[in-house]
XYZ file of C-alpha atoms in Angstrom:
723
model
C -17.103 -14.477 53.268
C -17.720 -12.359 50.321
C -19.916 -9.562 51.900
C -17.201 -7.991 54.408
C -15.748 -7.166 51.008
C -16.612 -3.482 50.058
C -17.629 -2.009 46.445
C -14.963 -0.394 45.837
C -12.497 -3.422 46.974
C -14.674 -5.406 44.290
C -14.719 -3.204 41.011
C -11.255 -3.497 41.736
C -10.760 -7.236 41.640
C -13.366 -7.961 38.652
C -11.246 -5.055 37.164
C -8.487 -7.174 36.776
C -10.414 -10.345 36.201
C -12.235 -8.520 33.104
C -8.259 -7.767 31.481
C -7.624 -11.888 32.355
C -10.504 -12.808 30.907
C -10.206 -10.008 27.645
C -6.643 -12.085 26.994
C -8.864 -15.047 25.978
C -11.348 -13.979 23.480
C -9.015 -11.375 21.689
C -6.972 -14.157 20.024
C -10.117 -15.251 18.310
C -9.880 -12.373 15.784
C -6.359 -13.691 14.634
C -6.793 -17.067 15.146
C -10.264 -17.545 13.942
C -13.354 -15.441 11.570
C -14.671 -14.170 14.511
C -16.241 -10.683 14.336
C -18.095 -8.329 17.462
C -15.924 -9.273 20.217
C -17.341 -6.192 21.434
C -20.780 -7.741 22.315
C -19.211 -10.525 24.572
C -17.231 -8.288 26.703
C -20.005 -6.351 26.985
C -21.677 -9.431 28.472
C -18.744 -10.105 30.699
C -18.326 -6.578 31.746
C -22.511 -7.088 32.530
C -22.075 -10.144 33.848
C -19.598 -8.547 36.954
C -21.651 -5.442 37.351
C -24.658 -7.295 37.777
C -22.682 -9.712 40.538
C -21.780 -6.437 42.337
C -25.317 -4.129 42.278
C -28.027 -6.985 42.063
C -28.733 -8.787 44.968
C -31.338 -10.491 42.928
C -31.095 -13.531 41.031
C -33.764 -13.140 39.108
C -33.066 -9.843 37.598
C -30.066 -11.378 36.654
C -30.882 -13.342 34.979
C -33.595 -11.469 33.176
C -30.978 -8.909 32.364
C -28.685 -11.298 30.928
C -31.283 -13.269 28.445
C -32.715 -9.715 27.301
C -28.791 -8.559 26.611
C -28.207 -11.633 24.813
C -31.139 -11.834 22.596
C -30.480 -8.008 21.468
C -27.174 -9.018 21.248
C -28.317 -11.733 18.817
C -30.730 -9.557 17.140
C -27.772 -6.955 16.274
C -25.371 -10.078 14.945
C -28.408 -11.726 12.795
C -32.025 -10.036 13.193
C -33.862 -8.567 10.575
C -36.892 -6.057 9.967
C -37.723 -4.637 14.245
C -36.058 -5.724 17.459
C -40.129 -5.755 18.277
C -40.997 -8.100 15.872
C -39.691 -11.116 17.821
C -38.589 -12.646 14.085
C -35.654 -13.489 15.361
C -36.972 -15.424 18.852
C -38.799 -18.036 16.688
C -35.499 -18.452 14.214
C -33.801 -19.063 17.415
C -36.492 -21.518 18.997
C -35.851 -23.608 15.145
C -32.270 -23.222 15.037
C -31.465 -24.416 19.089
C -34.353 -27.265 18.887
C -33.162 -28.374 15.773
C -29.582 -28.732 16.842
C -30.303 -30.130 20.105
C -32.562 -32.982 18.088
C -30.673 -33.657 14.947
C -26.745 -33.553 16.673
C -24.608 -34.094 19.522
C -23.817 -30.302 20.944
C -20.112 -31.543 21.662
C -20.720 -31.821 17.330
C -19.812 -28.312 16.583
C -19.809 -28.954 13.040
C -23.199 -29.177 12.828
C -24.302 -26.980 14.641
C -26.131 -24.051 12.854
C -23.924 -20.373 13.466
C -26.663 -18.983 15.586
C -26.323 -22.058 17.984
C -22.303 -21.749 18.340
C -23.414 -17.960 19.487
C -25.772 -18.859 21.611
C -23.532 -21.577 23.330
C -20.750 -19.137 23.486
C -22.552 -17.020 25.473
C -23.145 -19.361 27.766
C -19.912 -20.925 28.344
C -18.901 -16.750 28.964
C -22.071 -16.967 31.524
C -20.060 -19.681 33.596
C -16.966 -18.425 33.773
C -17.593 -15.058 34.960
C -19.252 -16.841 37.377
C -16.270 -19.335 38.138
C -13.940 -15.824 38.327
C -16.654 -14.780 40.764
C -16.615 -17.654 42.464
C -12.807 -17.478 42.899
C -11.829 -13.931 43.174
C -14.947 -12.430 45.569
C -15.070 -15.470 47.745
C -12.666 -17.849 47.943
C -9.797 -14.409 47.226
C -7.729 -17.007 45.152
C -7.185 -16.561 41.569
C -3.588 -18.190 41.234
C -5.267 -21.335 39.054
C -7.209 -18.692 36.513
C -3.959 -16.940 36.298
C -1.553 -20.215 35.044
C -4.162 -21.058 32.596
C -4.718 -18.269 30.660
C -1.163 -18.130 30.730
C -0.731 -21.327 29.093
C -3.666 -21.060 26.739
C -1.727 -17.746 25.517
C 1.442 -18.970 25.179
C -0.044 -22.401 22.945
C -1.720 -19.903 20.727
C 1.351 -18.260 20.128
C 3.420 -21.340 19.215
C 1.045 -22.659 17.149
C -0.510 -20.135 15.873
C -0.091 -16.879 13.994
C -1.451 -14.639 16.974
C 1.887 -12.681 18.549
C 1.617 -13.291 22.328
C 4.505 -11.144 23.449
C 2.742 -8.178 24.690
C -0.069 -10.219 25.671
C 2.106 -12.516 28.425
C 3.073 -8.992 30.024
C 0.065 -7.803 30.587
C -0.970 -11.135 31.828
C 1.748 -11.187 34.116
C 1.122 -7.879 35.594
C -2.298 -7.813 36.081
C -2.330 -11.284 37.567
C 0.670 -10.409 40.298
C -0.964 -7.958 41.204
C -4.541 -9.584 41.973
C -2.369 -11.990 43.598
C -0.392 -9.638 46.301
C -3.650 -7.992 46.548
C -6.206 -10.849 47.350
C -3.811 -11.989 49.518
C -3.690 -9.302 51.855
C -7.482 -9.266 51.897
C -6.992 -12.373 53.176
C -4.125 -11.429 55.638
C -6.458 -8.702 56.332
C -9.266 -11.108 58.032
C -6.948 -12.622 59.877
C -4.976 -9.506 61.891
C -7.696 -7.193 61.456
C -5.332 -4.468 60.448
C -7.978 -2.354 58.143
C -5.278 -0.840 56.400
C -2.789 -3.593 55.796
C -4.075 -4.081 51.862
C -4.015 -1.199 51.352
C -0.311 -0.567 52.252
C 1.156 -3.594 51.151
C -0.828 -3.917 47.369
C 0.938 -0.678 46.957
C 4.167 -1.454 48.124
C 3.547 -4.582 46.063
C 2.484 -2.651 42.726
C 5.732 -0.409 42.846
C 7.521 -4.037 43.283
C 6.116 -5.501 40.470
C 6.088 -2.354 37.841
C 10.189 -2.117 39.177
C 10.741 -5.869 38.690
C 8.846 -6.149 35.026
C 10.438 -3.143 33.771
C 13.993 -3.837 34.559
C 12.868 -7.538 33.170
C 11.773 -5.978 29.089
C 15.166 -4.030 29.146
C 17.415 -6.137 30.302
C 19.354 -8.063 28.260
C 17.848 -11.738 26.858
C 19.945 -14.771 25.847
C 18.193 -16.716 22.578
C 15.726 -19.575 22.759
C 17.908 -22.474 24.869
C 15.018 -25.321 23.404
C 14.207 -25.880 19.670
C 10.730 -24.330 18.323
C 8.535 -27.551 18.880
C 6.547 -27.296 15.859
C 9.236 -28.908 13.622
C 9.641 -31.228 15.675
C 6.216 -31.944 16.152
C 5.724 -31.683 12.306
C 8.295 -34.148 12.047
C 7.467 -36.816 14.492
C 4.081 -36.838 12.557
C 5.656 -37.594 9.381
C 7.256 -39.976 11.125
C 4.145 -41.600 12.504
C 1.700 -41.556 9.291
C 4.508 -42.040 6.910
C 7.065 -44.304 8.259
C 7.044 -45.846 11.789
C 3.447 -46.624 11.518
C 3.266 -48.768 8.138
C 0.212 -47.159 7.652
C 0.179 -45.578 4.331
C -1.418 -42.680 5.001
C -1.400 -39.905 2.370
C -0.822 -36.158 3.220
C -2.580 -33.181 2.448
C -2.145 -30.991 -0.009
C -2.591 -30.317 -4.197
C -2.353 -33.605 -6.158
C -2.971 -34.385 -10.258
C -4.142 -37.396 -10.291
C -7.957 -37.531 -8.674
C -8.522 -40.727 -10.719
C -9.180 -42.554 -7.121
C -10.617 -40.492 -4.555
C -10.335 -41.928 -0.730
C -8.480 -43.363 1.981
C -7.551 -40.709 4.923
C -4.596 -38.077 5.047
C -2.238 -36.753 7.417
C -2.223 -33.150 7.588
C 1.033 -31.251 5.651
C 1.927 -27.048 7.271
C 4.623 -26.658 4.251
C 3.859 -23.118 3.548
C 3.029 -22.715 -0.170
C 2.336 -19.023 -0.570
C 1.877 -16.193 0.918
C -1.434 -13.853 -0.698
C -1.623 -9.705 0.369
C -5.201 -9.167 -0.877
C -8.050 -6.649 -1.069
C -10.663 -9.418 -0.686
C -11.319 -13.589 0.935
C -10.782 -15.447 -2.789
C -10.202 -19.686 -2.670
C -7.329 -19.655 -5.218
C -7.968 -21.865 -8.121
C -5.949 -24.310 -9.959
C -7.430 -26.731 -12.163
C -11.086 -27.971 -13.062
C -12.258 -31.674 -13.712
C -15.428 -32.243 -15.754
C -14.852 -36.455 -16.401
C -16.299 -38.462 -13.264
C -15.462 -42.228 -13.619
C -17.118 -43.744 -9.842
C -14.102 -43.652 -8.497
C -12.663 -40.341 -8.646
C -11.650 -37.627 -11.647
C -10.102 -37.140 -14.563
C -8.716 -34.504 -17.009
C -10.689 -33.351 -20.396
C -9.187 -35.055 -23.499
C -7.421 -31.787 -24.308
C -5.004 -31.546 -21.658
C -1.662 -31.877 -23.547
C -2.795 -29.015 -26.078
C -2.059 -25.083 -24.649
C -2.945 -21.940 -25.512
C -1.978 -18.224 -25.128
C -4.105 -17.044 -22.296
C -4.436 -13.779 -23.722
C -5.911 -15.488 -26.363
C -8.260 -16.804 -24.119
C -7.992 -14.838 -20.979
C -12.678 -14.407 -20.924
C -12.791 -18.586 -20.128
C -11.592 -16.425 -16.707
C -14.416 -14.258 -16.202
C -18.186 -13.571 -15.801
C -20.183 -11.555 -17.577
C -20.307 -8.575 -15.548
C -23.091 -6.933 -16.691
C -25.352 -9.777 -14.494
C -23.927 -8.977 -10.930
C -22.474 -5.906 -9.729
C -18.611 -6.363 -9.143
C -15.882 -4.491 -7.260
C -12.219 -4.411 -8.781
C -9.897 -6.261 -6.299
C -5.926 -6.767 -6.419
C -4.003 -9.370 -5.261
C 0.041 -10.770 -4.603
C 1.388 -13.833 -4.036
C 4.381 -14.569 -2.748
C 5.772 -18.438 -3.039
C 7.919 -20.147 -0.319
C 9.521 -21.678 -3.233
C 9.426 -20.969 -7.086
C 6.534 -22.262 -8.879
C 5.640 -22.977 -12.670
C 1.877 -23.845 -11.970
C -0.601 -20.796 -10.888
C -3.101 -20.361 -9.174
C -5.310 -17.433 -9.383
C -8.482 -15.821 -8.494
C -12.006 -16.567 -10.081
C -12.173 -13.391 -13.156
C -9.106 -11.978 -12.744
C -8.370 -9.207 -15.612
C -4.433 -8.941 -15.539
C -2.018 -11.218 -14.250
C 2.064 -10.588 -14.057
C 4.546 -12.239 -12.422
C 8.167 -11.574 -10.872
C 10.731 -12.500 -12.960
C 8.463 -11.736 -15.907
C 6.936 -14.645 -17.750
C 4.721 -15.464 -20.645
C 1.567 -17.900 -19.423
C 0.270 -20.932 -21.102
C -3.338 -22.676 -20.488
C -2.776 -26.209 -21.027
C -6.594 -27.023 -21.101
C -9.383 -24.675 -21.818
C -11.445 -27.162 -20.163
C -9.272 -27.580 -17.517
C -8.683 -23.687 -16.979
C -4.758 -25.290 -15.931
C -2.197 -22.362 -16.676
C 1.166 -22.657 -16.195
C 4.305 -20.361 -16.683
C 6.240 -20.409 -19.961
C 9.787 -19.300 -19.001
C 9.398 -21.632 -15.911
C 8.929 -20.971 -12.396
C 7.941 -17.841 -10.838
C 8.581 -16.091 -7.257
C 5.289 -13.903 -7.300
C 1.994 -13.207 -8.989
C 0.294 -10.185 -9.097
C -3.627 -9.913 -10.378
C -5.817 -7.117 -10.267
C -9.616 -8.931 -10.858
C -13.253 -8.540 -10.178
C -14.980 -9.702 -6.890
C -18.784 -10.850 -7.813
C -21.364 -10.159 -5.691
C -23.880 -12.488 -6.737
C -27.648 -10.940 -6.513
C -29.762 -14.476 -5.238
C -32.586 -13.002 -7.160
C -30.703 -12.206 -10.761
C -29.259 -16.073 -9.864
C -33.119 -17.558 -9.505
C -34.169 -16.228 -12.814
C -31.347 -17.450 -14.779
C -31.530 -21.356 -16.180
C -34.818 -21.261 -17.205
C -33.214 -20.212 -20.871
C -30.053 -21.322 -22.130
C -27.742 -19.294 -23.654
C -25.665 -20.116 -26.714
C -22.827 -22.077 -25.035
C -25.296 -24.268 -22.838
C -26.997 -24.451 -25.926
C -24.217 -26.570 -27.483
C -24.300 -30.257 -27.043
C -20.976 -30.991 -25.825
C -20.771 -28.111 -23.283
C -24.254 -30.166 -22.215
C -22.714 -33.899 -22.413
C -19.316 -32.331 -21.229
C -21.069 -30.940 -17.501
C -23.625 -32.942 -17.086
C -21.972 -36.920 -17.495
C -21.969 -39.424 -15.175
C -21.253 -42.898 -15.899
C -23.903 -45.207 -17.239
C -23.610 -47.795 -13.247
C -23.871 -44.222 -10.844
C -26.667 -46.305 -8.612
C -29.882 -44.915 -9.512
C -30.951 -44.234 -5.785
C -27.720 -41.877 -6.397
C -30.123 -39.939 -8.762
C -33.723 -40.862 -6.757
C -31.653 -38.483 -4.158
C -30.693 -35.636 -6.320
C -35.018 -35.674 -7.359
C -36.249 -35.554 -4.010
C -33.626 -33.342 -2.460
C -34.752 -30.513 -5.411
C -38.239 -31.414 -5.270
C -40.488 -28.557 -6.222
C -38.053 -26.325 -6.722
C -38.371 -23.868 -10.119
C -35.090 -22.689 -11.107
C -31.207 -23.307 -10.665
C -30.054 -21.512 -8.223
C -32.651 -22.516 -5.500
C -32.163 -26.797 -6.363
C -28.114 -25.880 -6.213
C -29.045 -24.730 -2.432
C -30.590 -27.318 -1.542
C -28.651 -29.678 -2.182
C -25.646 -27.567 -0.704
C -27.668 -27.232 2.081
C -28.433 -31.252 2.395
C -24.777 -31.918 3.569
C -24.873 -29.277 6.526
C -28.879 -30.248 6.794
C -28.197 -34.029 7.381
C -25.869 -35.983 10.312
C -22.874 -36.242 7.716
C -19.270 -35.560 9.295
C -16.246 -33.913 8.521
C -13.604 -36.121 8.716
C -9.417 -36.783 6.992
C -9.062 -39.875 8.474
C -11.039 -42.716 8.734
C -12.145 -42.386 5.675
C -13.188 -45.706 3.449
C -11.785 -46.126 -0.012
C -14.690 -47.786 -2.787
C -13.742 -51.241 -3.395
C -14.963 -53.154 -6.865
C -18.309 -51.381 -8.225
C -18.271 -49.383 -5.215
C -19.308 -46.064 -6.224
C -17.011 -43.235 -4.968
C -20.295 -40.964 -4.295
C -22.874 -43.690 -3.323
C -20.039 -45.590 -0.219
C -20.082 -41.552 0.574
C -23.743 -40.703 0.569
C -25.517 -43.527 2.074
C -23.110 -46.105 3.707
C -20.274 -44.195 5.285
C -21.319 -40.398 5.582
C -18.067 -39.429 6.464
C -15.389 -37.787 4.574
C -13.837 -34.228 4.048
C -13.758 -31.763 1.107
C -13.662 -34.354 -2.559
C -16.749 -36.617 -0.627
C -18.733 -33.711 -0.053
C -17.647 -31.825 -3.372
C -17.733 -34.670 -5.708
C -20.942 -35.734 -4.373
C -22.872 -32.350 -5.532
C -21.219 -32.087 -8.645
C -23.389 -35.640 -9.227
C -26.040 -34.994 -7.974
C -26.204 -31.145 -9.899
C -25.320 -33.306 -12.642
C -28.265 -36.241 -11.710
C -31.170 -33.594 -12.052
C -29.725 -32.481 -15.966
C -27.424 -29.174 -14.332
C -24.143 -28.520 -15.529
C -21.539 -28.319 -12.717
C -18.114 -29.338 -12.412
C -14.906 -30.050 -10.021
C -12.579 -27.412 -8.694
C -9.816 -27.984 -7.192
C -6.921 -24.873 -5.798
C -6.439 -23.872 -1.798
C -8.963 -21.641 0.188
C -7.778 -18.370 1.230
C -5.169 -19.608 4.062
C -4.629 -18.200 7.876
C -4.948 -14.634 8.541
C -1.314 -12.771 9.645
C -1.942 -9.284 9.548
C -3.025 -6.699 7.671
C -1.177 -4.324 5.694
C -2.497 -1.000 4.877
C -5.462 -1.733 3.028
C -4.879 -5.635 2.065
C -5.384 -8.617 4.353
C -1.945 -11.191 4.729
C -2.708 -15.411 4.523
C -0.347 -18.118 4.277
C -1.643 -20.623 2.377
C -0.164 -24.105 3.378
C -0.419 -27.263 1.912
C -3.591 -27.763 4.509
C -5.118 -24.947 2.630
C -5.934 -27.634 -0.040
C -9.548 -27.971 -0.909
C -11.914 -28.864 -3.561
C -15.503 -27.372 -4.414
C -18.148 -26.560 -7.267
C -19.447 -24.334 -9.550
C -22.326 -24.854 -11.319
C -22.640 -22.416 -14.656
C -25.362 -20.096 -15.353
C -26.880 -18.808 -18.819
C -25.344 -15.566 -20.025
C -23.502 -15.443 -16.353
C -20.995 -18.212 -15.952
C -19.664 -20.612 -13.331
C -20.608 -19.683 -9.953
C -18.715 -21.538 -6.918
C -20.585 -22.938 -4.431
C -19.449 -24.819 -1.177
C -20.805 -27.918 0.073
C -18.197 -28.829 2.587
C -19.260 -28.646 6.094
C -16.903 -26.571 8.534
C -16.120 -24.773 4.663
C -18.067 -21.231 4.015
C -18.610 -19.815 0.343
C -15.658 -16.800 0.418
C -18.139 -14.908 -2.461
C -20.907 -12.758 -1.340
C -24.164 -13.697 -2.121
C -27.033 -10.797 -1.016
C -30.609 -10.020 -0.999
C -31.940 -7.205 -1.853
C -35.111 -6.962 1.470
C -37.250 -4.274 -0.290
C -37.484 -6.158 -3.451
C -38.535 -9.673 -1.703
C -40.762 -7.680 0.425
C -42.076 -6.325 -2.159
C -42.733 -9.074 -4.529
C -44.553 -10.960 -1.550
C -46.953 -8.350 -1.400
C -47.456 -8.550 -5.100
C -47.986 -12.857 -4.321
C -50.414 -11.676 -1.774
C -52.732 -9.145 -4.041
C -52.278 -11.752 -7.043
C -53.339 -14.992 -4.350
C -50.159 -16.510 -5.903
C -48.965 -19.025 -3.227
C -45.214 -20.526 -2.772
C -45.396 -23.732 -2.869
C -44.474 -25.324 -0.013
C -41.896 -27.719 -0.605
C -40.141 -24.577 -1.757
C -40.268 -22.294 1.415
C -37.761 -24.141 3.650
C -35.375 -23.625 1.443
C -36.226 -20.000 1.286
C -35.739 -19.831 5.235
C -32.376 -21.623 4.606
C -31.505 -18.601 2.250
C -32.714 -16.179 4.798
C -30.039 -17.882 7.753
C -28.188 -17.604 5.412
C -28.091 -14.056 4.210
C -27.767 -13.481 8.414
C -24.526 -15.681 7.967
C -23.565 -13.083 5.460
C -24.075 -10.619 7.499
C -22.584 -11.987 10.638
C -19.256 -12.628 8.508
C -18.562 -8.650 9.029
C -19.602 -8.717 12.680
C -20.865 -12.110 13.643
C -18.860 -14.959 15.562
C -17.449 -18.603 14.427
C -17.160 -18.045 10.763
C -16.833 -21.848 9.407
C -13.974 -21.352 7.501
C -11.769 -22.098 10.716
C -14.537 -23.981 13.023
C -11.323 -26.164 13.311
C -9.573 -23.679 14.720
C -12.908 -22.954 17.056
C -13.421 -26.284 18.197
C -10.133 -26.488 19.664
C -11.019 -23.198 21.813
C -14.468 -24.878 22.695
C -13.225 -27.746 23.622
C -10.202 -26.168 25.611
C -12.721 -24.066 27.147
C -15.278 -27.282 27.792
C -11.978 -29.120 29.193
C -11.221 -25.194 31.331
C -14.485 -25.533 33.641
C -14.119 -29.155 34.010
C -10.916 -29.139 35.474
C -11.708 -26.158 37.209
C -14.662 -27.902 38.970
C -12.457 -30.878 39.681
C -9.857 -28.732 41.331
C -11.933 -26.967 43.070
C -14.497 -29.184 44.321
C -12.984 -29.054 48.237
C -13.814 -25.059 47.624
C -18.177 -25.699 45.907
C -18.160 -29.583 47.519
C -19.704 -28.189 51.182
C -22.565 -26.159 49.721
C -23.636 -29.584 47.356
C -23.031 -31.814 50.420
C -24.912 -29.220 52.707
C -27.819 -29.215 49.795
C -27.330 -32.583 50.063
C -26.459 -34.622 52.927
C -28.021 -31.328 55.676
C -29.394 -33.463 58.478
C -32.586 -33.118 59.436
C -34.060 -34.753 62.738
C -33.552 -38.012 62.654
C -30.853 -40.401 62.654
C -30.901 -42.001 59.523
C -30.078 -38.492 57.671
C -27.254 -37.823 60.579
C -25.545 -41.222 59.836
C -24.752 -39.971 55.980
C -24.417 -36.516 57.151
C -21.456 -37.681 59.346
C -20.097 -40.012 56.881
C -20.050 -37.367 54.352
C -18.161 -35.054 57.107
C -14.922 -37.851 57.259
C -14.502 -38.014 53.644
C -14.423 -33.850 53.172
C -11.795 -34.171 55.746
C -10.275 -37.346 54.133
C -10.283 -34.843 51.046
C -8.792 -32.005 53.157
C -5.496 -33.893 53.620
C -6.896 -34.944 57.405
C -7.312 -38.865 56.958
C -8.507 -41.010 59.852
C -5.616 -43.800 60.970
C -6.379 -47.255 60.821
C -7.198 -48.049 63.969
C -7.794 -44.893 65.530
C -11.237 -44.562 66.984
C -13.500 -41.655 65.878
C -13.114 -39.726 69.502
C -9.524 -39.499 68.517
C -9.679 -38.899 65.283
C -11.828 -35.383 66.370
C -9.986 -34.658 68.812
C -7.287 -34.622 66.152
C -9.529 -32.140 63.732
C -10.284 -29.646 66.655
C -6.748 -29.630 67.541
C -6.166 -28.415 64.126
C -8.414 -26.228 63.811
C -8.796 -24.887 67.232
C -12.182 -25.841 68.184
C -14.133 -28.240 70.066
C -17.312 -28.645 67.891
C -15.703 -32.034 66.049
C -15.704 -33.640 69.416
C -18.972 -32.184 70.145
C -20.408 -33.708 66.768
C -18.719 -37.096 67.428
C -20.185 -37.429 71.167
C -23.732 -36.933 69.194
C -23.012 -39.481 66.554
C -21.492 -42.096 69.138
C -24.461 -41.097 70.958
C -26.511 -42.556 68.382
C -24.571 -45.518 67.111
C -23.602 -46.976 70.247
C -26.085 -46.732 72.715
C -28.523 -45.896 70.399
C -30.028 -42.654 71.829
C -30.932 -39.621 69.877
C -33.207 -36.652 71.067
C -34.730 -34.510 67.942
C -33.962 -31.356 70.588
C -30.675 -31.812 69.890
C -30.750 -31.264 65.803
C -30.582 -28.204 65.786
C -27.141 -27.946 67.455
C -26.588 -31.154 65.344
C -27.412 -29.024 62.061
C -25.146 -26.204 63.293
C -21.645 -28.253 64.412
C -21.947 -30.134 61.180
C -22.157 -27.003 58.871
C -19.676 -25.156 60.467
C -17.309 -28.457 60.216
C -18.189 -28.630 56.678
C -17.371 -25.287 55.965
C -13.997 -25.399 57.966
C -12.969 -28.958 55.562
C -12.763 -26.352 53.129
C -10.925 -23.519 54.270
């Protein structure tokens, strides 16, 4: 069928299909941190062009695989393209992910593996569109799914689908009419009907859509479903079910951690900022075995102007970039969220600010609740080479016994296996940074699961961290962050537990600032590690989250160091090499954050999108089974020159007619059914094939010289059963 379609027609159909598929990719830049969309759009175009102009399957696959590798290099690669260093890393990542976790568990996949998976999904989608548009000349189902996909995102995410829906309707109606006339042209054999009717349809579509766009429209007749669903969920979790499940959000009592929680989309504040940040509220330093409690000086209050230095790192140690932020609260607040290392803070209405506790670093408004906050601050760029050199010698603060006691504190009853695990993880690492990274990486490498519902609560003498590390291995940010702090303290590294909010959900860009909405769902906890002469440095151990701060590598310096070590016959400890390889991978992910794929910050949304695509493919295969099933049946049941295969082939044909809606009625003979089929399709092929079948079954007569005719009849009927 598709051989009769000329190249211009195929280009036109692919052109429209490309824009429909593009509508699937556009929202990713809004609802996730996905970048590098241009690589995937080019991959789609490449698939379509190869389908039109390249008949060889080998050439098609080769070109696609080469392009995929080149794109991965652009997003992740370092060094020269010809050295194929990325290939070894790619093989290592794919083999590790395939061996250690299910491919459906997107949380456990590396970013490189997720990118490859996304390429493969697009590859399948392009083939499905090729099958629908070129072979079957029917795109209605894909158009319907595209509309459903975009409208769902418009309802439940910041993505504005008003203009995209107009584009989808226009392109979809044009393709539907064009394909209809293409099918009609085959029946009438009038080559001009498609061109004339397509132009007429295009004019009608443009006029009708223009009229619909400018016509007055009534207000929405249905209520917004989001508040309804949110209210229903609150009823289930907080009333009707009697489950007693907690709600997500910032809370002051962390003395007993554990247990699941339900989501809460309540808006807390809107942030306009020139840099992505976590928004701190407080830190806690005393681990009890069940949770965290505040330091003893909680009730003391200090003037912020006198203590502003406690919120700043040593700017002479690491580079920094000047940044600004403005927070606008949904409801006035006396509790202050702030970026790390701020320089100035002001509010509307104007207020003085008090630090409730030096150790806790909790700030409140002295005059009461404020409506907005303005900050200037320094956004750090942490140089890994510098961090590796810190920690061998203690500074004045870390040399203070009280400081060391406070931030390496652990209960006496912490299980020994927790301490032993910390020693095992850090192994032969020789500096504080590598030890912290080894512990941070441990949670992503091992099969720990991010979950907010089925979370255990330690009973009796059970330790919260021990239970998570060795028993349940399932939890959310509190489990991951608390465990990392305890592991760090087990090897005498000062660390503390930090609470606040993530950067939130991206809304839009205004000037040089990105706008984010921060809800209770963005409440979060993470880890800060102390580095002498520098200060507190954030780490992010929670699966599905990524550190918003930059950790950079001086690649030229690393290469020179490697040469020097080679000249001096010094060898890096073997145990340190996996961590160094991970650092390289992390550096690539840092590069990727600007133009790569699927940042972990919004992996929950990406998981929904990937799952939707997988379900979509499954639905497509099921709905179109009448179209692709004949090809499968021909390959599987194609009769040979023997009676057994002919018997199976004939029965498979009957089943295919049944799927088509032409079922053999009870008591109806095969000849009667064959006559009914022939009348439906206007031939006598079914009757001829049935004659051969009855000769074989009832008279046990089967002539091998008839096998060619039998095969031809059967294949023709299988194809017609799906037309």
